[in-house]
Amino acid sequence: MADNTAGQTKTAGVDQATGQFASGKVVFDATSITATDYVRIETGFLPRYIEWENLTDRIKVEWNEGMTTSQCLRTAAAGTRTLDTTALAVVPDSKGFRILQDATLAAILASKTCYWRAYG
């Protein structure tokens, strides 16, 4: 698995002095992103809940502890919620998580602004 690092400006969220919470923003430039690339987010802990929102296209992806890494809840701009079974769409680990760039998932695309939240 390859992490895409080209064309991104990452901004970490403000520490609210709460246990195991992190948030931030990723702005993607027009650099093309390969369908098998991931974006790596470091939180410093193993997330139990991850929320990723492509604000530009109003698409939200959520993953909860207990779901497999091939499952996530996707909310489309129209409000339609579906259980997405894209292989390895959200991959949590002990230091954060990865989100897959996938055309169907549409969570990560060039020229988009995305916000994320993770709770441990």
Short mmCIF file of C-alpha atoms in Angstrom, two decimals:
data_model
loop_
_atom_site.label_atom_id
_atom_site.label_comp_id
_atom_site.label_asym_id
_atom_site.label_seq_id
_atom_site.Cartn_x
_atom_site.Cartn_y
_atom_site.Cartn_z
CA MET A 1 0.00 0.00 0.00
CA ALA A 2 1.38 3.41 -0.95
CA ASP A 3 0.74 6.65 0.91
CA ASN A 4 0.12 9.65 -1.32
CA THR A 5 2.03 12.69 -0.07
CA ALA A 6 1.96 14.90 -3.15
CA GLY A 7 -0.20 17.99 -3.33
CA GLN A 8 -1.42 18.11 0.27
CA THR A 9 -1.46 20.82 2.91
CA LYS A 10 -2.29 19.38 6.32
CA THR A 11 -3.40 21.41 9.34
CA ALA A 12 -3.68 19.77 12.75
CA GLY A 13 -6.64 20.59 14.96
CA VAL A 14 -6.33 22.46 18.23
CA ASP A 15 -5.76 20.24 21.25
CA GLN A 16 -8.82 20.63 23.48
CA ALA A 17 -7.09 18.85 26.37
CA THR A 18 -9.51 15.98 25.94
CA GLY A 19 -8.36 12.39 26.04
CA GLN A 20 -7.72 10.78 22.69
CA PHE A 21 -9.35 13.21 20.32
CA ALA A 22 -7.73 14.63 17.22
CA SER A 23 -9.01 16.61 14.26
CA GLY A 24 -7.61 18.36 11.26
CA LYS A 25 -7.91 19.42 7.66
CA VAL A 26 -6.29 18.24 4.43
CA VAL A 27 -6.37 20.38 1.30
CA PHE A 28 -5.54 18.55 -1.91
CA ASP A 29 -4.21 20.46 -4.89
CA ALA A 30 -4.78 19.44 -8.50
CA THR A 31 -2.13 16.68 -8.34
CA SER A 32 -3.76 13.48 -9.52
CA ILE A 33 -4.22 10.77 -6.92
CA THR A 34 -3.84 7.12 -7.87
CA ALA A 35 -6.85 4.92 -7.05
CA THR A 36 -4.71 2.70 -4.82
CA ASP A 37 -3.18 5.57 -2.81
CA TYR A 38 -3.97 6.28 0.82
CA VAL A 39 -3.77 9.44 2.84
CA ARG A 40 -2.05 8.83 6.18
CA ILE A 41 -3.28 10.77 9.22
CA GLU A 42 -1.30 10.55 12.45
CA THR A 43 -3.31 11.00 15.62
CA GLY A 44 -0.89 9.45 18.13
CA PHE A 45 -3.42 6.81 19.20
CA LEU A 46 -5.54 3.95 17.86
CA PRO A 47 -8.89 5.49 16.85
CA ARG A 48 -12.15 3.80 17.81
CA TYR A 49 -14.20 6.18 15.66
CA ILE A 50 -13.07 7.98 12.50
CA GLU A 51 -14.99 10.59 10.55
CA TRP A 52 -13.68 11.92 7.22
CA GLU A 53 -15.59 14.56 5.28
CA ASN A 54 -14.91 15.74 1.74
CA LEU A 55 -16.37 19.18 2.34
CA THR A 56 -16.10 20.22 -1.31
CA ASP A 57 -18.45 17.42 -2.46
CA ARG A 58 -20.26 16.98 0.90
CA ILE A 59 -19.36 13.30 1.23
CA LYS A 60 -18.81 11.81 4.68
CA VAL A 61 -17.14 8.51 5.54
CA GLU A 62 -17.42 7.05 9.05
CA TRP A 63 -15.77 4.02 10.59
CA ASN A 64 -16.52 2.60 14.05
CA GLU A 65 -14.57 0.14 16.14
CA GLY A 66 -15.99 -3.29 15.41
CA MET A 67 -16.33 -2.67 11.69
CA THR A 68 -13.81 -4.39 9.46
CA THR A 69 -11.37 -2.29 7.43
CA SER A 70 -13.45 -3.14 4.36
CA GLN A 71 -16.54 -1.48 5.84
CA CYS A 72 -17.47 2.14 6.38
CA LEU A 73 -20.63 4.18 6.45
CA ARG A 74 -20.78 6.61 3.51
CA THR A 75 -23.15 9.57 3.44
CA ALA A 76 -23.61 11.18 0.01
CA ALA A 77 -24.37 14.85 -0.60
CA ALA A 78 -28.08 14.04 -0.95
CA GLY A 79 -28.06 12.46 2.53
CA THR A 80 -28.19 8.85 1.33
CA ARG A 81 -26.34 6.60 3.76
CA THR A 82 -24.89 3.28 2.63
CA LEU A 83 -22.60 0.66 4.05
CA ASP A 84 -19.60 0.79 1.73
CA THR A 85 -17.60 -2.39 1.42
CA THR A 86 -14.61 -0.99 -0.49
CA ALA A 87 -11.59 -3.12 0.32
CA LEU A 88 -9.51 -1.42 3.01
CA ALA A 89 -11.32 1.94 2.74
CA VAL A 90 -10.45 2.99 6.31
CA VAL A 91 -7.42 1.43 7.99
CA PRO A 92 -6.86 2.37 11.66
CA ASP A 93 -3.59 1.57 13.41
CA SER A 94 -1.85 2.38 16.68
CA LYS A 95 -0.71 5.82 15.48
CA GLY A 96 -3.69 6.99 13.42
CA PHE A 97 -5.40 5.88 10.23
CA ARG A 98 -5.36 5.77 6.45
CA ILE A 99 -8.18 6.65 4.04
CA LEU A 100 -8.23 5.07 0.58
CA GLN A 101 -8.64 7.12 -2.58
CA ASP A 102 -11.31 5.22 -4.44
CA ALA A 103 -13.59 6.56 -7.18
CA THR A 104 -16.69 4.92 -5.67
CA LEU A 105 -15.93 6.09 -2.15
CA ALA A 106 -14.96 9.60 -3.42
CA ALA A 107 -13.53 10.60 -0.04
CA ILE A 108 -10.19 11.76 -1.43
CA LEU A 109 -9.89 13.50 -4.77
CA ALA A 110 -7.65 16.16 -6.31
CA SER A 111 -8.63 19.79 -5.68
CA LYS A 112 -10.75 18.98 -2.60
CA THR A 113 -10.82 20.13 1.03
CA CYS A 114 -11.35 17.44 3.66
CA TYR A 115 -11.85 17.56 7.42
CA TRP A 116 -11.36 14.65 9.79
CA ARG A 117 -12.01 13.72 13.42
CA ALA A 118 -10.79 10.72 15.36
CA TYR A 119 -11.72 9.54 18.83
CA GLY A 120 -9.77 6.98 20.84
#
